[in-house]
Amino acid sequence: MIAEPGTADNLALVRARIAGAARAAGRDPAEVTLVAVSKTKPVALVRPALDAGQRVFGENRVQEAEDKWPALRDRFPGLHLHLIGPLQTNKVTSAVAVCDVIQSVDRPKLARHLARAFDRTGRRPDCLVQVNTGEEPQKAGILPGEADAFLKDCREVYGLPVRGLMCIPPFDEEPALHFALLRDIAARNGLPVLSMGMSDDYETAIRLGATHVRVGTAIFGARPPVKPQS
Ligand SMILES: *Cc1c(COP(=O)(O)O)cnc(C)c1O
């Protein structure tokens, strides 16, 4: 199978724009990690990114992560896989086995299951708490008003290695307001990692302090449309 033309070029462009946005904000480009979101894309289309040196990837489904990534780890040392989608408790053991970072810790029940899986397996992927900054009923994430208490429980009750926060702003609102809100919650909780910004708004996110941007379409091209969450 021939790789989709342009992936390596797209990747180079995104990297250049990340560096430009960081410098414009007076930040060191090395402070911003590009998470290349490879969900729905087969390995043949991900390969050009690996060949171009990309090592940090994001998947939103545990099953897809398991199908695609373990076989690539041997060939591409230094791979770092982030789970960026909702995590069901019955998938926690698999997620802990296959992922290096879990960006979608969003409820006490999940935190409890993760803590047990960490004890059982000895693996401790870094955790980010997903905040539903737009308070959208259909979207995952802890509400902003409950974030401080949940973060405290994640650390003190469940003992999770929580390193930061993640958000997905409402698609029809100015993302900067949501990025600023996430930054404030992280700052007052002493958290260094901010995962925010996608293909359409990662430069804005970097201006507001993103340490991780999650970019799919701008690197790998459009995905087939998904049915809206109901
Ligand atoms: C799909 C997805 C992305 C990437 O979105 P693009 O618009 O394709 O860059 C980022 N974050 C999450 C949580 C996603 O599910």
CSV table of C-alpha atoms and ligand atoms in Angstrom, one decimal:
chain,number,residue,atom,x,y,z
A,1,MET,CA,0.0,0.0,0.0
A,2,ILE,CA,1.3,3.4,-0.9
A,3,ALA,CA,1.4,6.0,1.9
A,4,GLU,CA,-0.9,8.9,1.6
A,5,PRO,CA,1.1,11.6,-0.1
A,6,GLY,CA,1.9,14.6,2.1
A,7,THR,CA,2.0,13.2,5.6
A,8,ALA,CA,5.7,14.0,6.1
A,9,ASP,CA,5.2,17.4,4.6
A,10,ASN,CA,2.2,18.1,6.7
A,11,LEU,CA,4.1,17.0,9.8
A,12,ALA,CA,7.0,19.3,9.0
A,13,LEU,CA,4.6,22.2,8.5
A,14,VAL,CA,2.8,21.5,11.8
A,15,ARG,CA,6.1,21.3,13.6
A,16,ALA,CA,7.2,24.6,12.1
A,17,ARG,CA,3.9,26.3,13.1
A,18,ILE,CA,4.2,24.9,16.6
A,19,ALA,CA,7.7,26.4,16.9
A,20,GLY,CA,6.6,29.7,15.5
A,21,ALA,CA,3.7,30.0,17.8
A,22,ALA,CA,5.9,29.1,20.8
A,23,ARG,CA,8.5,31.7,19.9
A,24,ALA,CA,5.8,34.3,19.3
A,25,ALA,CA,4.6,33.7,22.8
A,26,GLY,CA,8.1,34.0,24.2
A,27,ARG,CA,8.3,30.3,24.9
A,28,ASP,CA,10.8,27.6,24.0
A,29,PRO,CA,9.4,25.4,21.2
A,30,ALA,CA,10.9,22.4,23.1
A,31,GLU,CA,8.2,23.0,25.8
A,32,VAL,CA,5.5,21.9,23.4
A,33,THR,CA,5.0,18.3,22.6
A,34,LEU,CA,3.2,17.3,19.4
A,35,VAL,CA,0.8,14.4,20.0
A,36,ALA,CA,0.1,13.1,16.4
A,37,VAL,CA,-3.5,11.8,16.6
A,38,SER,CA,-3.5,8.7,14.4
A,39,LYS,CA,-7.0,7.4,15.2
A,40,THR,CA,-8.8,5.7,12.3
A,41,LYS,CA,-5.6,5.8,10.3
A,42,PRO,CA,-4.1,2.4,9.4
A,43,VAL,CA,-0.4,1.7,10.1
A,44,ALA,CA,0.5,2.3,6.5
A,45,LEU,CA,-0.6,5.9,6.7
A,46,VAL,CA,1.1,6.4,10.1
A,47,ARG,CA,4.4,5.0,8.9
A,48,PRO,CA,5.6,8.2,7.1
A,49,ALA,CA,5.2,10.1,10.4
A,50,LEU,CA,7.3,7.4,12.2
A,51,ASP,CA,9.9,7.5,9.5
A,52,ALA,CA,10.0,11.3,9.8
A,53,GLY,CA,10.9,10.9,13.5
A,54,GLN,CA,7.5,11.5,15.1
A,55,ARG,CA,7.3,9.4,18.3
A,56,VAL,CA,4.3,10.7,20.3
A,57,PHE,CA,0.9,9.5,19.1
A,58,GLY,CA,-2.6,9.7,20.3
A,59,GLU,CA,-5.4,7.2,19.9
A,60,ASN,CA,-9.0,7.6,21.2
A,61,ARG,CA,-10.0,3.9,21.4
A,62,VAL,CA,-8.2,1.2,23.5
A,63,GLN,CA,-9.0,-1.5,21.0
A,64,GLU,CA,-7.4,0.4,18.1
A,65,ALA,CA,-4.4,1.3,20.2
A,66,GLU,CA,-3.9,-2.4,21.0
A,67,ASP,CA,-4.3,-3.4,17.3
A,68,LYS,CA,-1.9,-0.9,16.0
A,69,TRP,CA,0.9,0.0,18.4
A,70,PRO,CA,2.5,-3.0,20.3
A,71,ALA,CA,4.0,-4.3,17.1
A,72,LEU,CA,5.5,-0.9,16.3
A,73,ARG,CA,7.2,-0.5,19.6
A,74,ASP,CA,10.1,-2.8,18.8
A,75,ARG,CA,10.9,-1.2,15.6
A,76,PHE,CA,10.5,2.4,16.8
A,77,PRO,CA,12.1,2.8,20.2
A,78,GLY,CA,10.9,5.8,22.2
A,79,LEU,CA,7.3,5.5,21.2
A,80,HIS,CA,5.0,7.3,23.5
A,81,LEU,CA,1.2,6.5,23.2
A,82,HIS,CA,-1.4,8.8,24.7
A,83,LEU,CA,-5.0,7.7,25.2
A,84,ILE,CA,-7.1,10.7,24.4
A,85,GLY,CA,-10.6,9.2,24.2
A,86,PRO,CA,-13.2,8.2,26.8
A,87,LEU,CA,-12.1,5.1,28.8
A,88,GLN,CA,-14.6,2.5,30.0
A,89,THR,CA,-13.8,0.8,33.2
A,90,ASN,CA,-13.8,-2.7,31.5
A,91,LYS,CA,-11.0,-1.5,29.2
A,92,VAL,CA,-8.7,-0.1,32.0
A,93,THR,CA,-6.4,-3.1,32.2
A,94,SER,CA,-5.8,-3.0,28.5
A,95,ALA,CA,-5.3,0.7,28.5
A,96,VAL,CA,-2.8,0.6,31.2
A,97,ALA,CA,-0.9,-2.1,29.4
A,98,VAL,CA,-0.7,-0.4,26.0
A,99,CYS,CA,-0.7,3.4,26.8
A,100,ASP,CA,2.0,5.6,28.3
A,101,VAL,CA,-0.3,8.5,29.2
A,102,ILE,CA,-4.0,8.5,29.9
A,103,GLN,CA,-5.4,11.9,29.1
A,104,SER,CA,-9.0,11.2,29.8
A,105,VAL,CA,-9.4,10.6,33.6
A,106,ASP,CA,-12.8,12.1,34.0
A,107,ARG,CA,-14.7,10.5,36.9
A,108,PRO,CA,-14.2,8.9,40.4
A,109,LYS,CA,-15.1,5.4,39.3
A,110,LEU,CA,-12.5,5.5,36.5
A,111,ALA,CA,-9.9,6.8,39.0
A,112,ARG,CA,-10.6,4.0,41.3
A,113,HIS,CA,-10.2,1.4,38.6
A,114,LEU,CA,-7.0,2.9,37.4
A,115,ALA,CA,-5.5,2.9,40.9
A,116,ARG,CA,-6.3,-0.8,41.2
A,117,ALA,CA,-4.8,-1.6,37.7
A,118,PHE,CA,-1.7,0.3,38.6
A,119,ASP,CA,-1.3,-1.7,41.8
A,120,ARG,CA,-1.9,-4.9,40.0
A,121,THR,CA,0.4,-4.4,37.0
A,122,GLY,CA,3.1,-2.2,38.4
A,123,ARG,CA,2.7,0.1,35.4
A,124,ARG,CA,1.9,3.7,36.2
A,125,PRO,CA,1.1,5.8,33.0
A,126,ASP,CA,1.0,9.5,33.6
A,127,CYS,CA,-2.6,10.7,34.0
A,128,LEU,CA,-4.3,13.9,32.9
A,129,VAL,CA,-7.7,14.9,34.1
A,130,GLN,CA,-10.1,15.9,31.4
A,131,VAL,CA,-12.1,19.0,32.2
A,132,ASN,CA,-15.5,19.7,30.4
A,133,THR,CA,-14.7,23.4,30.2
A,134,GLY,CA,-17.9,24.1,28.1
A,135,GLU,CA,-20.1,22.2,30.6
A,136,GLU,CA,-21.5,20.3,27.6
A,137,PRO,CA,-23.9,17.5,28.7
A,138,GLN,CA,-22.9,15.1,26.0
A,139,LYS,CA,-19.1,15.6,26.5
A,140,ALA,CA,-16.9,13.7,28.9
A,141,GLY,CA,-14.9,15.5,31.6
A,142,ILE,CA,-15.1,16.8,35.1
A,143,LEU,CA,-17.0,20.1,35.5
A,144,PRO,CA,-14.8,23.1,36.1
A,145,GLY,CA,-16.4,23.7,39.5
A,146,GLU,CA,-15.6,20.2,40.6
A,147,ALA,CA,-12.1,20.0,39.3
A,148,ASP,CA,-10.2,21.0,42.4
A,149,ALA,CA,-12.0,18.5,44.6
A,150,PHE,CA,-11.6,15.7,42.0
A,151,LEU,CA,-7.9,16.5,41.6
A,152,LYS,CA,-7.4,16.3,45.3
A,153,ASP,CA,-9.1,12.9,45.4
A,154,CYS,CA,-7.1,11.6,42.5
A,155,ARG,CA,-3.9,12.4,44.3
A,156,GLU,CA,-4.8,11.7,47.9
A,157,VAL,CA,-7.5,9.0,47.7
A,158,TYR,CA,-6.4,7.1,44.6
A,159,GLY,CA,-2.7,8.0,44.5
A,160,LEU,CA,-2.7,8.6,40.7
A,161,PRO,CA,0.3,10.2,39.0
A,162,VAL,CA,-1.8,13.2,37.8
A,163,ARG,CA,0.5,15.5,35.8
A,164,GLY,CA,-2.0,17.9,34.2
A,165,LEU,CA,-5.3,18.7,32.5
A,166,MET,CA,-6.9,18.1,29.1
A,167,CYS,CA,-9.9,19.8,27.5
A,168,ILE,CA,-11.8,19.7,24.2
A,169,PRO,CA,-13.6,23.1,23.8
A,170,PRO,CA,-17.1,23.3,22.3
A,171,PHE,CA,-16.6,23.4,18.5
A,172,ASP,CA,-18.7,26.5,18.1
A,173,GLU,CA,-17.1,28.7,20.8
A,174,GLU,CA,-13.9,30.8,21.0
A,175,PRO,CA,-11.4,28.2,22.2
A,176,ALA,CA,-9.1,30.8,23.9
A,177,LEU,CA,-11.6,31.2,26.7
A,178,HIS,CA,-11.6,27.5,27.4
A,179,PHE,CA,-7.8,27.3,27.2
A,180,ALA,CA,-7.5,30.1,29.7
A,181,LEU,CA,-9.9,28.4,32.0
A,182,LEU,CA,-7.9,25.1,31.8
A,183,ARG,CA,-4.7,27.0,32.4
A,184,ASP,CA,-6.1,28.7,35.5
A,185,ILE,CA,-7.3,25.4,37.0
A,186,ALA,CA,-3.9,23.8,36.3
A,187,ALA,CA,-2.0,26.7,37.9
A,188,ARG,CA,-4.0,26.8,41.1
A,189,ASN,CA,-3.5,23.0,41.5
A,190,GLY,CA,0.2,23.1,40.7
A,191,LEU,CA,0.0,21.0,37.5
A,192,PRO,CA,2.6,21.4,34.8
A,193,VAL,CA,0.9,19.7,31.8
A,194,LEU,CA,-1.8,21.3,29.7
A,195,SER,CA,-3.1,19.2,26.8
A,196,MET,CA,-5.1,21.6,24.6
A,197,GLY,CA,-5.4,22.6,21.0
A,198,MET,CA,-6.3,20.5,17.9
A,199,SER,CA,-5.8,21.0,14.2
A,200,ASP,CA,-7.8,24.2,14.0
A,201,ASP,CA,-6.6,26.0,17.2
A,202,TYR,CA,-3.3,24.6,18.3
A,203,GLU,CA,-1.4,27.9,17.8
A,204,THR,CA,-4.0,29.7,20.1
A,205,ALA,CA,-3.5,26.9,22.6
A,206,ILE,CA,0.3,27.4,22.6
A,207,ARG,CA,-0.2,31.1,23.1
A,208,LEU,CA,-2.2,30.2,26.2
A,209,GLY,CA,0.4,27.8,27.6
A,210,ALA,CA,-0.3,24.4,26.0
A,211,THR,CA,2.5,21.9,26.7
A,212,HIS,CA,0.8,19.2,24.5
A,213,VAL,CA,-1.2,19.8,21.3
A,214,ARG,CA,-3.2,17.0,19.8
A,215,VAL,CA,-3.2,17.3,16.0
A,216,GLY,CA,-4.8,14.7,13.7
A,217,THR,CA,-6.4,16.1,10.5
A,218,ALA,CA,-3.6,18.6,9.8
A,219,ILE,CA,-1.1,15.8,9.7
A,220,PHE,CA,-3.0,12.7,8.4
A,221,GLY,CA,-5.9,14.3,6.5
A,222,ALA,CA,-9.6,14.1,7.1
A,223,ARG,CA,-11.2,11.2,8.8
A,224,PRO,CA,-14.5,9.6,7.9
A,225,PRO,CA,-17.3,11.5,9.6
A,226,VAL,CA,-18.5,10.0,12.9
A,227,LYS,CA,-22.0,9.9,14.2
A,228,PRO,CA,-22.6,12.6,16.8
A,229,GLN,CA,-22.6,11.4,20.4
A,230,SER,CA,-26.2,11.0,21.5
B,1,LIG,C1,-9.6,13.4,17.2
B,1,LIG,C2,-9.1,14.2,18.4
B,1,LIG,C3,-8.1,15.2,18.2
B,1,LIG,C4,-7.5,15.6,16.9
B,1,LIG,O1,-8.5,16.4,16.2
B,1,LIG,P1,-8.1,17.1,14.8
B,1,LIG,O2,-9.1,18.1,14.6
B,1,LIG,O3,-8.2,16.0,13.8
B,1,LIG,O4,-6.7,17.6,14.9
B,1,LIG,C5,-7.7,15.8,19.4
B,1,LIG,N1,-8.1,15.5,20.6
B,1,LIG,C6,-9.1,14.5,20.8
B,1,LIG,C7,-9.5,14.2,22.2
B,1,LIG,C8,-9.6,13.9,19.7
B,1,LIG,O5,-10.5,12.9,19.9
